[in-house]
Every structure is written in structure tokens, then in C-alpha cells.
XYZ file of C-alpha atoms in Angstrom:
318
model
C 87.685 106.356 72.545
C 91.200 106.728 70.831
C 90.801 103.217 69.404
C 87.404 103.979 67.937
C 88.614 107.186 66.348
C 91.374 105.126 64.758
C 88.895 102.555 63.654
C 86.739 105.010 62.010
C 89.594 106.697 60.115
C 90.792 103.434 58.715
C 87.124 102.556 57.800
C 87.033 105.973 56.001
C 90.088 105.263 54.102
C 89.041 101.870 52.819
C 85.655 103.208 52.072
C 87.395 106.010 49.936
C 89.646 103.521 48.197
C 86.763 101.185 47.463
C 84.701 104.045 46.088
C 87.658 105.193 43.933
C 88.294 101.740 42.404
C 84.528 101.247 41.727
C 84.275 104.701 40.205
C 87.508 104.472 38.005
C 86.430 100.801 36.845
C 82.995 101.840 35.825
C 84.096 105.241 34.239
C 85.637 105.730 31.038
C 85.823 109.479 31.015
C 88.753 109.533 33.276
C 90.810 107.338 30.773
C 89.972 109.719 28.022
C 90.917 112.871 30.124
C 94.322 111.418 30.957
C 94.872 110.189 27.365
C 93.989 113.858 26.037
C 96.146 115.935 28.649
C 98.749 118.060 27.061
C 102.064 117.048 28.618
C 103.980 119.622 27.143
C 104.080 121.667 30.204
C 105.082 118.864 32.617
C 108.726 119.955 32.860
C 107.567 123.351 33.923
C 105.153 122.080 36.420
C 107.877 119.693 37.901
C 110.364 122.605 38.124
C 107.676 124.573 39.938
C 106.805 121.861 42.412
C 110.471 121.262 43.212
C 110.737 124.945 44.044
C 107.581 124.754 46.049
C 108.911 121.748 48.078
C 112.201 123.754 48.864
C 110.139 126.698 50.084
C 108.028 124.323 52.409
C 111.415 122.920 53.549
C 112.661 126.416 54.567
C 109.429 127.443 56.240
C 109.827 124.414 58.695
C 113.575 125.306 59.083
C 112.536 128.765 59.927
C 110.117 127.577 62.713
C 112.747 125.122 64.241
C 115.375 127.811 64.423
C 113.416 130.987 65.300
C 110.916 129.606 67.650
C 112.597 126.417 69.163
C 116.217 127.477 68.915
C 117.143 124.148 67.339
C 120.541 123.965 66.027
C 120.264 121.938 62.910
C 122.358 122.582 59.781
C 120.496 123.517 56.627
C 121.927 120.437 54.805
C 120.850 117.931 57.405
C 117.429 119.330 57.604
C 116.962 119.167 53.870
C 117.905 115.537 53.873
C 115.426 114.904 56.661
C 112.665 116.787 54.871
C 113.113 115.354 51.353
C 113.371 111.848 52.807
C 110.020 112.532 54.541
C 108.454 113.734 51.516
C 109.455 110.445 49.901
C 107.969 108.462 52.556
C 104.772 110.368 52.454
C 103.817 108.050 49.574
C 102.667 105.978 52.455
C 100.074 108.131 54.558
C 101.545 109.451 57.999
C 104.882 107.636 57.343
C 106.789 110.839 56.298
C 105.418 112.879 59.196
C 106.495 110.210 61.875
C 109.827 109.737 60.147
C 110.376 113.620 60.271
C 109.264 113.613 64.105
C 111.697 110.741 65.074
C 114.567 112.276 63.196
C 113.947 115.915 64.973
C 113.744 113.991 68.475
C 117.269 113.720 68.189
C 117.655 117.409 68.382
C 115.546 117.611 71.519
C 112.128 118.285 69.869
C 109.520 116.184 71.306
C 106.435 114.924 69.698
C 104.158 117.445 71.497
C 106.123 120.415 69.860
C 106.522 118.784 66.620
C 102.773 118.301 66.040
C 102.080 121.681 67.690
C 104.161 123.084 64.670
C 101.881 121.441 62.198
C 98.772 122.941 63.903
C 100.209 126.356 64.071
C 101.178 126.268 60.355
C 97.734 125.065 59.465
C 96.312 127.994 61.457
C 98.554 130.670 59.940
C 98.129 129.203 56.497
C 94.324 129.078 56.623
C 94.265 132.690 57.921
C 96.732 134.063 55.195
C 94.951 132.062 52.450
C 91.677 133.519 53.339
C 93.059 136.956 53.601
C 94.811 137.011 50.423
C 92.010 135.109 48.501
C 89.779 138.031 49.717
C 92.065 140.701 48.578
C 92.836 138.784 45.210
C 89.098 138.117 44.629
C 88.651 142.031 44.102
C 90.604 142.110 40.993
C 89.653 138.481 39.649
C 86.008 138.189 40.120
C 83.189 140.627 38.938
C 80.171 138.909 39.694
C 80.944 135.670 41.654
C 78.805 135.458 44.899
C 78.591 132.857 47.710
C 75.108 132.281 49.330
C 73.991 135.608 47.923
C 76.999 137.427 49.495
C 80.026 139.369 48.424
C 82.738 136.688 47.968
C 85.417 139.280 49.193
C 83.648 140.387 52.157
C 83.132 136.723 53.143
C 86.635 135.597 52.727
C 87.966 138.516 54.544
C 85.473 138.043 57.467
C 86.351 134.268 57.627
C 90.023 135.081 57.820
C 89.417 137.490 60.695
C 87.244 134.809 62.452
C 89.944 131.929 61.955
C 92.546 134.364 63.201
C 90.610 135.452 66.243
C 89.166 132.107 67.400
C 92.426 130.589 68.637
C 93.095 133.739 70.376
C 89.902 133.845 72.278
C 90.390 130.103 73.022
C 93.822 130.852 74.298
C 92.597 133.462 76.704
C 89.878 130.993 78.012
C 92.497 128.186 78.687
C 95.026 130.614 80.324
C 92.061 131.585 82.660
C 91.166 127.938 83.373
C 94.888 127.274 84.119
C 94.734 129.562 87.121
C 92.339 127.048 88.742
C 94.262 124.312 90.613
C 92.049 121.483 89.183
C 93.209 122.315 85.620
C 96.745 122.888 86.517
C 97.293 119.067 87.430
C 95.592 117.805 84.246
C 98.014 116.698 81.489
C 95.821 117.542 78.731
C 95.542 121.285 79.750
C 99.314 121.414 80.591
C 100.152 120.303 76.958
C 97.380 122.556 75.590
C 98.837 125.612 77.357
C 102.267 124.848 75.974
C 100.835 124.685 72.376
C 99.037 128.031 72.944
C 102.402 129.568 74.268
C 103.982 128.600 70.844
C 101.160 130.403 69.066
C 101.605 133.424 71.310
C 105.532 133.331 70.970
C 105.172 133.133 67.238
C 102.863 136.120 67.040
C 105.473 138.117 69.068
C 108.492 137.183 66.911
C 108.581 139.715 64.152
C 111.415 138.161 62.338
C 109.641 134.764 62.197
C 106.530 136.503 60.962
C 108.443 138.349 58.321
C 109.945 134.956 57.064
C 106.468 133.215 57.243
C 104.998 135.946 55.166
C 107.774 135.965 52.534
C 107.707 132.169 52.228
C 103.931 132.049 52.021
C 103.716 134.552 49.378
C 106.402 132.587 47.294
C 104.394 129.190 47.895
C 101.098 131.004 47.171
C 102.209 132.239 43.659
C 103.901 129.048 42.613
C 100.921 127.045 43.520
C 98.723 129.532 41.616
C 100.982 129.009 38.535
C 101.171 125.196 39.109
C 97.269 124.912 39.208
C 96.544 127.227 36.361
C 99.091 125.665 33.936
C 97.896 122.222 35.122
C 94.282 122.998 34.433
C 94.874 124.483 31.070
C 96.831 121.556 30.143
C 94.073 119.284 30.810
C 91.271 121.634 29.266
C 92.512 124.691 27.537
C 88.986 126.313 27.474
C 89.043 127.028 31.062
C 89.058 130.696 31.697
C 91.437 132.623 34.000
C 88.893 133.196 36.865
C 87.691 129.612 36.574
C 91.296 128.505 37.067
C 91.753 130.919 39.991
C 88.552 129.645 41.600
C 89.935 126.044 41.164
C 93.118 127.109 42.840
C 91.311 128.662 45.634
C 89.157 125.678 46.002
C 92.124 123.206 46.006
C 93.990 125.247 48.687
C 91.060 125.651 51.031
C 90.138 121.812 50.816
C 93.674 120.625 51.322
C 93.887 122.950 54.523
C 91.164 120.887 56.235
C 92.705 117.372 56.654
C 89.955 114.883 57.339
C 92.168 111.928 56.675
C 95.935 111.591 56.049
C 96.987 113.794 53.056
C 93.205 114.080 52.564
C 93.520 111.144 50.213
C 90.431 110.744 47.924
C 88.591 113.429 49.933
C 90.455 116.169 48.015
C 89.583 114.410 44.945
C 85.990 114.152 45.676
C 85.939 117.916 46.694
C 87.488 118.970 43.591
C 85.088 116.809 41.607
C 82.011 118.503 43.300
C 83.656 122.031 42.589
C 84.123 121.406 38.890
C 80.722 119.758 38.695
C 79.159 122.968 40.202
C 81.154 125.053 37.520
C 79.543 123.174 34.882
C 82.508 120.827 34.006
C 82.380 116.990 34.403
C 82.893 115.699 38.095
C 85.811 113.525 36.500
C 87.579 116.925 35.476
C 88.140 117.711 39.297
C 89.261 114.342 40.027
C 92.013 114.483 37.171
C 93.164 118.019 38.361
C 93.784 116.630 41.805
C 95.444 113.237 40.687
C 97.644 115.140 38.206
C 98.743 117.465 40.847
C 99.524 114.785 43.401
C 101.628 112.977 40.666
C 103.540 116.233 39.886
C 104.277 116.804 43.519
C 104.984 113.130 44.390
C 107.498 112.774 41.412
C 109.048 116.089 42.368
C 109.585 114.913 45.850
C 111.064 111.420 44.874
C 113.388 113.113 42.463
C 114.487 115.552 45.012
C 114.829 112.857 47.809
C 117.100 110.683 45.441
C 119.165 113.344 44.100
C 119.698 115.078 47.382
C 120.811 111.736 48.897
C 123.223 111.070 46.335
C 124.752 114.515 46.591
C 124.702 114.426 50.226
C 126.637 111.086 50.427
C 129.104 112.211 47.844
C 129.809 115.570 49.531
C 129.640 114.102 52.992
C 132.415 111.666 52.178
C 134.645 114.547 51.052
C 133.637 116.493 54.275
C 132.122 119.433 52.464
C 128.759 119.251 54.497
C 129.207 119.817 58.105
C 126.605 117.818 59.637
């Protein structure tokens, strides 16, 4: 079954790559859009992206220290994180590199991937909740399936927050049975649930998570809005916000590694529904990927140079 799942994912990746090549090869609108982009804002976008990468790094560090009591210096962690961001140019390589490095600090693979599941859960809940609140001030008439978008987003945030807790209670109940106690899958699942529950009880961690989330949320908003207007300056504020919201929600659900191509298609469909070209959405996502990738590579190279120089002089305590 696992081999079949891997085969399906590989086939999906190749199909998406073929679709992208075929689409780009036959479509001249992409080239025109790229040529007409206003690159005057690129330094601002890169600066914002670098700040965002730093915040993501500190979010992970907060989890490692406050939930797992892992004793790792900030300098060493930033080196691992920035290098993994660079390796992310090859799907999954960055994550496996990070997991392998953290294993040296007694963080096993189960706990490591548990962190990512937990972050996605918190992230989706917080994104939907804040989008629900923000939509009150941004949208006047936007509806979704004839329903009030604010009520829908807030309801979804509550559902996504509650589902894992209901699931956790069900698993805890099953683990009282001898049959389930002996199953490795349920043992690992219970450990993951314990991680979620301990995170919810850790007020210090929740405070840090909320502060860092707000920082990333605001920066991502500025990146998307500035990036969108640099491609097409006729896009209104509420349309830019809708694109920001769509990009965030699409990327939260990872179908394949880094949602490669899937996010591009999703953004293309969104812009098409907004009466813009399908290609407009693709360019938004490609440009965003380029900005984040360039910022990550720049940080990785710069930090490695600084780390080596300071390490020789013993300024860093690794």
C-alpha cells in the first residue's frame, strides 16, 4: 500500500510537470506577463521574505525548546534551518535534512513529523479565524455559496480546531482496550495526540505562537499585495486580499511536496474566477516562489559564511 501511494505521488508530480511544460510551451501570455512585471519592488519583497523566513525559523525553535526541551543554540538551529530552506529546492530534501540534523539532539522522526502536523493544524485554524475577523473590514458584498463569508470562515476555524480534539478523545478511549494498546500505529498516534494536548496547555508556547503567527501573517499579506500590484497595478485592495487568503489556504493543504504545480493551478483557477487571466494566478505563484527561494538561498549562503568566520574565532557557542 505504501509503495502504491509513493507511485501515485510520483506519477502526479510527473503529470504536473508535463502539464506545466505543455502549457508554458503553448502559451505566450506567460512570457508577456513576466516581461511586463514592475521589478522596482523586488528589493522590498526580498527583504520582507527574509524577515518571514527568520520568523518561521524562530517558530520552529520555540517548539523545539518549549515542547521538547531540546537544548540547541540559536546559532546552530538557524544554520540547520537556513540550509534546509536551501535544500528545499529539491522537494522533501530540506525536510529530511532538518530531521536528520535534529536526530542528533534526540528528536526522533515521529516527533519531528508530529511537529509539522501540529503546525499545520494550528496554522489552518489561526488563518481561518483571522481571515474571518479581517473579512468583516475588507469585504462588503463577497459571499461564498450564497453564505456570509465571515460566518463561513469562523465556522470552519472552529470545526478545524475541534475535530482533532474530538479525534483525540476517541483515540484515548480506544487506547484503554488491550487490543489497541499493542498496536504500534496507535501507540505513535497517542504520542502525537499527547504533543497536541501538551501544546494547548503550554501558555508560554501559545503566546509565542500567536505573536510569531501575527508577524508572519502581516508580512505575507504585504508580500502578496505588493507582488500582485507589481504584476498588475489595476488590482484593487480587496482583490489583493482575496488572493492573499486564497494562496494561504491553498498552501496549507499539501497534496504533493511543497504543493508544486498544485498551488499554481489553484491560484490560476482563483484569478480566472475573479475575471482575470488564468495565467495571472500562475505568475503570482511563480514570482512568489522565486522571491522566497532567492531569499532562502541568500540567507543560507550568507549565514554559512558568517557562521564559519565566527566559529573560527569562537564567537559562536555551538
